[in-house]
GROMACS .gro file of C-alpha atoms in nm:
model
  394
    1MET     CA    1   0.000   0.000   0.000
    2ASN     CA    2   0.155   0.335  -0.102
    3ALA     CA    3   0.142   0.656   0.103
    4GLU     CA    4  -0.148   0.798  -0.097
    5GLN     CA    5  -0.359   0.486  -0.046
    6HIS     CA    6  -0.269   0.474   0.324
    7SER     CA    7  -0.381   0.834   0.370
    8ALA     CA    8  -0.711   0.768   0.195
    9VAL     CA    9  -0.793   0.462   0.403
   10ALA     CA   10  -0.677   0.623   0.727
   11THR     CA   11  -0.960   0.882   0.723
   12PRO     CA   12  -1.230   0.668   0.882
   13ASP     CA   13  -1.591   0.729   0.967
   14LEU     CA   14  -1.858   0.544   1.165
   15TYR     CA   15  -2.136   0.321   1.036
   16ASP     CA   16  -2.435   0.136   1.182
   17ARG     CA   17  -2.591  -0.197   1.079
   18SER     CA   18  -2.817  -0.026   0.826
   19GLY     CA   19  -2.506   0.107   0.649
   20LYS     CA   20  -2.563   0.472   0.737
   21ARG     CA   21  -2.236   0.665   0.780
   22TYR     CA   22  -2.150   0.922   1.045
   23SER     CA   23  -1.854   1.149   1.106
   24LEU     CA   24  -1.608   1.062   1.382
   25ASP     CA   25  -1.694   1.407   1.518
   26ASP     CA   26  -2.056   1.301   1.573
   27PRO     CA   27  -2.103   1.254   1.951
   28ARG     CA   28  -2.359   0.976   1.907
   29TRP     CA   29  -2.292   0.636   2.067
   30ARG     CA   30  -2.534   0.435   1.851
   31GLY     CA   31  -2.680   0.461   1.503
   32GLU     CA   32  -3.013   0.606   1.399
   33ASP     CA   33  -3.131   0.247   1.355
   34GLY     CA   34  -3.053   0.179   1.723
   35SER     CA   35  -2.760  -0.049   1.645
   36PRO     CA   36  -2.402  -0.015   1.775
   37LEU     CA   37  -2.154   0.180   1.565
   38ALA     CA   38  -1.831   0.055   1.413
   39VAL     CA   39  -1.531   0.234   1.265
   40SER     CA   40  -1.477   0.188   0.893
   41ALA     CA   41  -1.178  -0.013   0.774
   42LEU     CA   42  -0.828   0.093   0.871
   43PRO     CA   43  -0.507  -0.048   0.721
   44GLY     CA   44  -0.317  -0.310   0.916
   45LEU     CA   45   0.024  -0.232   1.054
   46ARG     CA   46   0.358  -0.323   0.910
   47PRO     CA   47   0.634  -0.396   1.163
   48GLU     CA   48   0.820  -0.076   1.079
   49GLN     CA   49   0.513   0.131   1.170
   50ILE     CA   50   0.523   0.021   1.535
   51ASP     CA   51   0.643   0.303   1.761
   52THR     CA   52   0.894   0.092   1.953
   53ALA     CA   53   0.987   0.383   2.180
   54GLU     CA   54   0.632   0.374   2.325
   55ARG     CA   55   0.563   0.118   2.597
   56SER     CA   56   0.184   0.115   2.581
   57LEU     CA   57  -0.081   0.015   2.330
   58TRP     CA   58  -0.018   0.352   2.167
   59ARG     CA   59   0.287   0.193   2.002
   60TYR     CA   60   0.023   0.084   1.747
   61HIS     CA   61  -0.116   0.434   1.699
   62ALA     CA   62  -0.081   0.403   1.321
   63ALA     CA   63  -0.368   0.152   1.337
   64LEU     CA   64  -0.590   0.363   1.564
   65PRO     CA   65  -0.845   0.629   1.459
   66VAL     CA   66  -0.746   0.868   1.742
   67PRO     CA   67  -0.440   1.094   1.702
   68ALA     CA   68  -0.154   0.977   1.924
   69ALA     CA   69  -0.101   1.336   2.036
   70ARG     CA   70  -0.446   1.327   2.203
   71ARG     CA   71  -0.388   1.000   2.387
   72VAL     CA   72  -0.511   0.939   2.741
   73SER     CA   73  -0.271   0.677   2.868
   74LEU     CA   74  -0.169   0.516   3.196
   75GLY     CA   75   0.071   0.271   3.032
   76GLU     CA   76  -0.191   0.014   2.928
   77GLY     CA   77  -0.103  -0.273   2.699
   78CYS     CA   78   0.231  -0.450   2.648
   79THR     CA   79   0.113  -0.720   2.889
   80PRO     CA   80   0.316  -1.042   2.936
   81MET     CA   81   0.244  -1.352   2.733
   82VAL     CA   82   0.370  -1.639   2.946
   83ALA     CA   83   0.433  -1.992   2.814
   84VAL     CA   84   0.294  -2.258   3.050
   85ASP     CA   85   0.287  -2.637   3.040
   86TRP     CA   86  -0.084  -2.723   3.015
   87ALA     CA   87  -0.211  -3.075   2.948
   88GLY     CA   88   0.130  -3.172   2.815
   89ARG     CA   89   0.155  -2.888   2.567
   90ARG     CA   90   0.301  -2.537   2.559
   91VAL     CA   91   0.027  -2.277   2.589
   92HIS     CA   92   0.071  -1.899   2.601
   93PHE     CA   93  -0.133  -1.708   2.860
   94LYS     CA   94  -0.182  -1.336   2.798
   95LEU     CA   95  -0.192  -1.174   3.143
   96GLU     CA   96  -0.421  -0.874   3.108
   97TRP     CA   97  -0.417  -0.796   3.480
   98PHE     CA   98  -0.085  -0.619   3.417
   99ASN     CA   99  -0.292  -0.330   3.280
  100PRO     CA  100  -0.318  -0.026   3.512
  101THR     CA  101  -0.656  -0.112   3.667
  102SER     CA  102  -0.588  -0.489   3.647
  103SER     CA  103  -0.813  -0.579   3.356
  104PHE     CA  104  -0.821  -0.577   2.975
  105LYS     CA  105  -1.086  -0.304   2.982
  106ASP     CA  106  -0.808  -0.044   3.008
  107ARG     CA  107  -0.723  -0.102   2.642
  108GLY     CA  108  -1.061   0.002   2.512
  109VAL     CA  109  -1.113   0.277   2.766
  110SER     CA  110  -0.778   0.443   2.687
  111VAL     CA  111  -0.875   0.490   2.322
  112MET     CA  112  -1.239   0.572   2.402
  113MET     CA  113  -1.148   0.834   2.662
  114ALA     CA  114  -0.889   0.989   2.431
  115HIS     CA  115  -1.159   1.028   2.167
  116LEU     CA  116  -1.411   1.174   2.412
  117ALA     CA  117  -1.159   1.416   2.564
  118ALA     CA  118  -1.052   1.530   2.218
  119HIS     CA  119  -1.417   1.613   2.145
  120GLY     CA  120  -1.459   1.823   2.459
  121ALA     CA  121  -1.634   1.587   2.702
  122ASP     CA  122  -1.616   1.709   3.062
  123ARG     CA  123  -1.840   1.439   3.212
  124VAL     CA  124  -1.909   1.076   3.117
  125LEU     CA  125  -2.147   0.799   3.218
  126GLU     CA  126  -2.073   0.426   3.227
  127ASP     CA  127  -2.259   0.116   3.345
  128SER     CA  128  -2.052  -0.179   3.455
  129SER     CA  129  -2.043  -0.496   3.662
  130GLY     CA  130  -1.700  -0.390   3.785
  131ASN     CA  131  -1.390  -0.385   3.566
  132GLY     CA  132  -1.530  -0.154   3.300
  133GLY     CA  133  -1.639   0.095   3.563
  134SER     CA  134  -1.299   0.088   3.731
  135ALA     CA  135  -1.129   0.153   3.398
  136VAL     CA  136  -1.360   0.440   3.300
  137ALA     CA  137  -1.316   0.598   3.643
  138ALA     CA  138  -0.937   0.575   3.619
  139TYR     CA  139  -0.904   0.714   3.268
  140ALA     CA  140  -1.160   0.986   3.332
  141ALA     CA  141  -0.947   1.094   3.628
  142ALA     CA  142  -0.637   1.089   3.407
  143ALA     CA  143  -0.817   1.306   3.149
  144GLY     CA  144  -0.961   1.547   3.407
  145ILE     CA  145  -1.317   1.438   3.326
  146ARG     CA  146  -1.592   1.369   3.582
  147ALA     CA  147  -1.732   1.017   3.574
  148LYS     CA  148  -2.054   0.858   3.695
  149ILE     CA  149  -2.060   0.479   3.713
  150ILE     CA  150  -2.389   0.289   3.746
  151VAL     CA  151  -2.315  -0.049   3.902
  152PRO     CA  152  -2.516  -0.361   3.991
  153ALA     CA  153  -2.561  -0.368   4.368
  154ALA     CA  154  -2.423  -0.725   4.376
  155THR     CA  155  -2.087  -0.624   4.224
  156SER     CA  156  -1.771  -0.723   4.414
  157ALA     CA  157  -1.693  -0.463   4.681
  158ALA     CA  158  -1.330  -0.436   4.567
  159LYS     CA  159  -1.436  -0.329   4.218
  160ILE     CA  160  -1.676  -0.066   4.351
  161LEU     CA  161  -1.409   0.063   4.591
  162GLN     CA  162  -1.159   0.097   4.309
  163ALA     CA  163  -1.392   0.313   4.099
  164ARG     CA  164  -1.474   0.528   4.402
  165ALA     CA  165  -1.104   0.572   4.477
  166TYR     CA  166  -1.054   0.733   4.135
  167GLY     CA  167  -1.316   0.991   4.228
  168ALA     CA  168  -1.611   0.861   4.031
  169GLU     CA  169  -1.969   0.907   4.143
  170ILE     CA  170  -2.120   0.562   4.204
  171GLU     CA  171  -2.487   0.472   4.174
  172LEU     CA  172  -2.586   0.122   4.285
  173VAL     CA  173  -2.886  -0.033   4.113
  174ASP     CA  174  -3.069  -0.343   4.231
  175GLY     CA  175  -3.159  -0.588   3.957
  176THR     CA  176  -2.998  -0.759   3.661
  177ARG     CA  177  -2.707  -0.639   3.450
  178GLU     CA  178  -2.957  -0.551   3.177
  179GLU     CA  179  -3.163  -0.338   3.418
  180VAL     CA  180  -2.845  -0.149   3.507
  181SER     CA  181  -2.778  -0.091   3.137
  182ASP     CA  182  -3.135   0.031   3.083
  183GLU     CA  183  -3.092   0.285   3.362
  184ALA     CA  184  -2.767   0.409   3.208
  185ILE     CA  185  -2.932   0.450   2.868
  186ARG     CA  186  -3.206   0.659   3.031
  187GLN     CA  187  -2.947   0.882   3.196
  188SER     CA  188  -2.739   0.907   2.875
  189GLU     CA  189  -2.990   1.166   2.751
  190LYS     CA  190  -2.820   1.411   2.991
  191ILE     CA  191  -2.464   1.272   3.030
  192PRO     CA  192  -2.231   1.158   2.746
  193TYR     CA  193  -2.242   0.778   2.744
  194ALA     CA  194  -1.895   0.619   2.763
  195SER     CA  195  -2.023   0.264   2.744
  196HIS     CA  196  -1.759  -0.004   2.694
  197ASN     CA  197  -2.033  -0.217   2.536
  198TRP     CA  198  -2.163   0.045   2.295
  199HIS     CA  199  -1.889   0.293   2.213
  200PRO     CA  200  -1.708   0.216   1.885
  201MET     CA  201  -1.372   0.344   2.010
  202PHE     CA  202  -1.365   0.084   2.286
  203ILE     CA  203  -1.340  -0.194   2.025
  204GLN     CA  204  -1.056  -0.003   1.859
  205GLY     CA  205  -0.863  -0.025   2.185
  206THR     CA  206  -0.935  -0.392   2.248
  207LYS     CA  207  -0.800  -0.487   1.905
  208THR     CA  208  -0.449  -0.396   2.020
  209ILE     CA  209  -0.429  -0.724   2.214
  210ALA     CA  210  -0.414  -0.905   1.879
  211TYR     CA  211  -0.142  -0.673   1.753
  212GLU     CA  212   0.058  -0.760   2.065
  213MET     CA  213   0.018  -1.133   2.001
  214TRP     CA  214   0.138  -1.080   1.645
  215GLU     CA  215   0.441  -0.877   1.753
  216THR     CA  216   0.532  -1.107   2.043
  217LEU     CA  217   0.519  -1.415   1.818
  218GLY     CA  218   0.767  -1.263   1.575
  219PHE     CA  219   0.505  -1.101   1.349
  220THR     CA  220   0.310  -1.421   1.298
  221ALA     CA  221  -0.043  -1.513   1.405
  222PRO     CA  222  -0.115  -1.786   1.657
  223ASP     CA  223  -0.316  -2.085   1.542
  224ASN     CA  224  -0.574  -2.041   1.818
  225VAL     CA  225  -0.690  -1.766   2.053
  226VAL     CA  226  -0.904  -1.872   2.350
  227LEU     CA  227  -1.131  -1.608   2.504
  228VAL     CA  228  -1.397  -1.560   2.767
  229ALA     CA  229  -1.687  -1.349   2.643
  230GLY     CA  230  -1.945  -1.134   2.815
  231ALA     CA  231  -2.034  -0.864   2.563
  232GLY     CA  232  -1.779  -1.003   2.317
  233SER     CA  233  -1.546  -0.704   2.275
  234ASN     CA  234  -1.231  -0.919   2.274
  235ILE     CA  235  -1.383  -1.147   2.009
  236ILE     CA  236  -1.463  -0.851   1.785
  237GLY     CA  237  -1.134  -0.677   1.861
  238CYS     CA  238  -0.931  -0.986   1.767
  239ASP     CA  239  -1.137  -1.034   1.452
  240LEU     CA  240  -1.082  -0.672   1.357
  241ALA     CA  241  -0.704  -0.667   1.413
  242PHE     CA  242  -0.630  -1.002   1.253
  243GLY     CA  243  -0.850  -0.899   0.959
  244GLU     CA  244  -0.648  -0.578   0.921
  245LEU     CA  245  -0.323  -0.774   0.932
  246LEU     CA  246  -0.455  -1.025   0.680
  247ASP     CA  247  -0.561  -0.749   0.440
  248ALA     CA  248  -0.218  -0.588   0.481
  249GLY     CA  249  -0.045  -0.914   0.388
  250GLN     CA  250   0.122  -0.941   0.729
  251ILE     CA  251  -0.036  -1.279   0.813
  252ASP     CA  252  -0.162  -1.553   0.585
  253ARG     CA  253  -0.464  -1.671   0.787
  254ARG     CA  254  -0.686  -1.573   1.075
  255PRO     CA  255  -0.636  -1.754   1.407
  256ARG     CA  256  -0.931  -1.964   1.514
  257LEU     CA  257  -1.124  -1.801   1.796
  258PHE     CA  258  -1.241  -2.039   2.071
  259VAL     CA  259  -1.492  -1.868   2.297
  260GLY     CA  260  -1.632  -1.968   2.636
  261GLN     CA  261  -1.918  -1.827   2.841
  262PRO     CA  262  -2.083  -1.932   3.170
  263GLU     CA  263  -2.350  -2.182   3.070
  264HIS     CA  264  -2.648  -1.981   3.199
  265TRP     CA  265  -2.515  -1.665   3.030
  266ALA     CA  266  -2.396  -1.819   2.704
  267THR     CA  267  -2.591  -1.610   2.454
  268ILE     CA  268  -2.300  -1.579   2.210
  269ALA     CA  269  -2.199  -1.944   2.240
  270ASP     CA  270  -2.557  -2.071   2.217
  271THR     CA  271  -2.636  -1.854   1.917
  272PHE     CA  272  -2.321  -1.971   1.742
  273ASN     CA  273  -2.413  -2.332   1.817
  274GLY     CA  274  -2.773  -2.294   1.697
  275ILE     CA  275  -2.923  -2.320   2.045
  276ASP     CA  276  -3.200  -2.092   2.171
  277PRO     CA  277  -3.052  -1.925   2.484
  278ALA     CA  278  -3.402  -1.898   2.630
  279GLY     CA  279  -3.420  -2.276   2.635
  280ARG     CA  280  -3.183  -2.288   2.931
  281GLY     CA  281  -3.455  -2.145   3.153
  282GLU     CA  282  -3.381  -1.913   3.443
  283ARG     CA  283  -3.045  -1.740   3.430
  284LEU     CA  284  -2.876  -1.859   3.747
  285PRO     CA  285  -2.607  -1.649   3.918
  286THR     CA  286  -2.252  -1.731   3.807
  287ILE     CA  287  -1.920  -1.703   3.986
  288ALA     CA  288  -1.795  -1.546   3.661
  289GLU     CA  289  -1.985  -1.223   3.727
  290GLY     CA  290  -1.802  -1.023   3.460
  291ALA     CA  291  -1.948  -1.243   3.186
  292SER     CA  292  -2.310  -1.241   3.304
  293ILE     CA  293  -2.454  -1.046   3.010
  294ALA     CA  294  -2.778  -1.188   2.875
  295HIS     CA  295  -2.817  -0.966   2.568
  296PRO     CA  296  -2.482  -0.857   2.417
  297VAL     CA  297  -2.541  -0.550   2.202
  298ARG     CA  298  -2.291  -0.673   1.940
  299LEU     CA  299  -2.420  -1.031   1.933
  300PRO     CA  300  -2.437  -1.070   1.551
  301GLU     CA  301  -2.087  -0.927   1.510
  302ALA     CA  302  -1.943  -1.157   1.779
  303VAL     CA  303  -2.104  -1.469   1.630
  304GLU     CA  304  -1.990  -1.379   1.280
  305ALA     CA  305  -1.634  -1.320   1.405
  306ILE     CA  306  -1.617  -1.673   1.548
  307ARG     CA  307  -1.756  -1.816   1.224
  308ARG     CA  308  -1.515  -1.615   1.010
  309SER     CA  309  -1.223  -1.757   1.208
  310GLU     CA  310  -1.358  -2.114   1.174
  311GLY     CA  311  -1.353  -2.126   1.553
  312ALA     CA  312  -1.596  -2.267   1.809
  313ALA     CA  313  -1.782  -2.172   2.126
  314TYR     CA  314  -1.867  -2.349   2.451
  315ALA     CA  315  -2.113  -2.293   2.737
  316VAL     CA  316  -1.900  -2.367   3.046
  317PRO     CA  317  -2.057  -2.533   3.354
  318GLU     CA  318  -1.991  -2.367   3.689
  319ALA     CA  319  -1.793  -2.665   3.823
  320GLU     CA  320  -1.552  -2.635   3.531
  321ILE     CA  321  -1.503  -2.263   3.595
  322ARG     CA  322  -1.414  -2.334   3.958
  323ALA     CA  323  -1.178  -2.613   3.853
  324ALA     CA  324  -1.007  -2.377   3.610
  325VAL     CA  325  -0.954  -2.115   3.883
  326ARG     CA  326  -0.775  -2.380   4.088
  327ALA     CA  327  -0.576  -2.514   3.794
  328LEU     CA  328  -0.451  -2.167   3.701
  329SER     CA  329  -0.362  -2.081   4.060
  330ALA     CA  330  -0.167  -2.406   4.087
  331ARG     CA  331   0.058  -2.266   3.812
  332GLY     CA  332   0.100  -1.926   3.978
  333LEU     CA  333  -0.172  -1.753   3.774
  334TYR     CA  334  -0.420  -1.587   4.011
  335ALA     CA  335  -0.701  -1.519   3.764
  336GLU     CA  336  -1.050  -1.406   3.860
  337PRO     CA  337  -1.330  -1.655   3.786
  338THR     CA  338  -1.444  -1.461   3.481
  339SER     CA  339  -1.095  -1.494   3.329
  340SER     CA  340  -1.082  -1.859   3.425
  341VAL     CA  341  -1.371  -1.935   3.190
  342ALA     CA  342  -1.108  -1.913   2.914
  343ALA     CA  343  -0.894  -2.182   3.078
  344ALA     CA  344  -1.198  -2.408   3.114
  345THR     CA  345  -1.271  -2.346   2.746
  346LEU     CA  346  -0.914  -2.444   2.661
  347ASP     CA  347  -0.960  -2.773   2.851
  348HIS     CA  348  -1.281  -2.845   2.664
  349PHE     CA  349  -1.139  -2.792   2.316
  350ILE     CA  350  -0.821  -2.983   2.398
  351ALA     CA  351  -1.043  -3.273   2.507
  352THR     CA  352  -1.245  -3.259   2.183
  353GLY     CA  353  -0.928  -3.245   1.976
  354GLU     CA  354  -1.018  -2.912   1.815
  355ILE     CA  355  -0.705  -2.759   1.971
  356ALA     CA  356  -0.430  -2.996   1.865
  357PRO     CA  357  -0.080  -3.060   2.003
  358GLY     CA  358   0.189  -2.860   1.830
  359GLU     CA  359  -0.035  -2.562   1.755
  360THR     CA  360   0.040  -2.215   1.887
  361THR     CA  361  -0.239  -2.125   2.128
  362VAL     CA  362  -0.289  -1.801   2.322
  363VAL     CA  363  -0.535  -1.787   2.615
  364VAL     CA  364  -0.641  -1.439   2.728
  365LEU     CA  365  -0.679  -1.398   3.105
  366THR     CA  366  -0.875  -1.077   3.135
  367GLY     CA  367  -0.849  -0.983   3.505
  368ALA     CA  368  -0.681  -1.059   3.836
  369GLY     CA  369  -0.820  -1.267   4.120
  370LEU     CA  370  -0.755  -0.974   4.350
  371LYS     CA  371  -1.046  -0.796   4.178
  372SER     CA  372  -1.291  -1.067   4.294
  373ALA     CA  373  -1.180  -1.149   4.646
  374GLU     CA  374  -1.521  -1.278   4.759
  375LYS     CA  375  -1.559  -1.508   4.458
  376MET     CA  376  -1.203  -1.637   4.494
  377ALA     CA  377  -1.266  -1.708   4.863
  378ALA     CA  378  -1.572  -1.912   4.766
  379VAL     CA  379  -1.364  -2.123   4.526
  380PHE     CA  380  -1.094  -2.193   4.781
  381ALA     CA  381  -1.323  -2.233   5.083
  382GLY     CA  382  -1.288  -2.612   5.088
  383PRO     CA  383  -1.087  -2.899   4.943
  384CYS     CA  384  -1.127  -3.017   4.585
  385ASP     CA  385  -1.408  -3.259   4.522
  386GLY     CA  386  -1.595  -3.418   4.237
  387ALA     CA  387  -1.534  -3.249   3.904
  388GLN     CA  388  -1.269  -3.025   4.061
  389GLU     CA  389  -1.044  -3.295   4.198
  390SER     CA  390  -0.845  -3.385   3.887
  391SER     CA  391  -0.788  -3.020   3.797
  392CYS     CA  392  -0.663  -2.938   4.146
  393ALA     CA  393  -0.407  -3.213   4.121
  394ARG     CA  394  -0.273  -3.112   3.780
   0.00000   0.00000   0.00000
């Protein structure tokens, strides 16, 4: 791609599912058709375009639709990718708790907040079950912007405390995660909505995790990427970045995306697998609270991303999530239960043979166990038993 072509492609806009286009300067957070917005195609990076002097995700600023000079950064990104012996094979674990607020959400929020600050926002609203709210609170503080976070009343106390510590106004709402989101949408008529589920710039930040995999692996793509999904932003981000790299001729294939969700909150997995999510009956509480999203706003995009990668999806039983927490901890990886869904998903697809020996596999661990102290205490309250026993011993 020559310089003239690069310049033409690098002037993006926004579009909704109906195909209507909007300027990046438009403050809207969803399209006129009510659907989430996406950023039009950007060129993939070449290795020489990486700003190697920058130790944050902004080293990939040539692939981002926000000027690097307007960045709001706390040093997010550049997280370790540790090789671990797992089921007799070498598996890479991407440790996203090395981000500033201890979760992957910092990637998306850094780019989103930079965009909002550049467009004059002085106050923002977010709804979150924990990690997203902490990230928005932190980056709003860094940008000098006031933040209000609407949070489910059942959220882990440590996550609420963290958002409060950054100076955010907290509103607790009884009810489901969807009821919390509905309340935020009502209030967004008065306060700019910085939703990590809705805002198109959040996805642009999450895609940098795939660029890091590519760079860390010597500018090659892994064979498999294993993810936990709630709203599906990591699925879509990986699909977006690997698609950009493929179009740029930097990789020759997309990695397969293997996605796990708690079984009573497996809307993406069930839809991918042709199962009616409503057929599971009542949505029971899950220890993986960060993935308890019944109606992901980008559901069609997440399902299509898995299909495009020729990947697969799995609804993970609670016992397997708990076993995965223990199995990770036994290797020195203190991952919160939501993150551990990815490890349980890895176990499942190793057992089915869909992840084969000798393949390069990256598992994304999205947040630290320290963020979910109560849930971690519940996992480790007693000895291993039943379905957990073999995993504890591994």
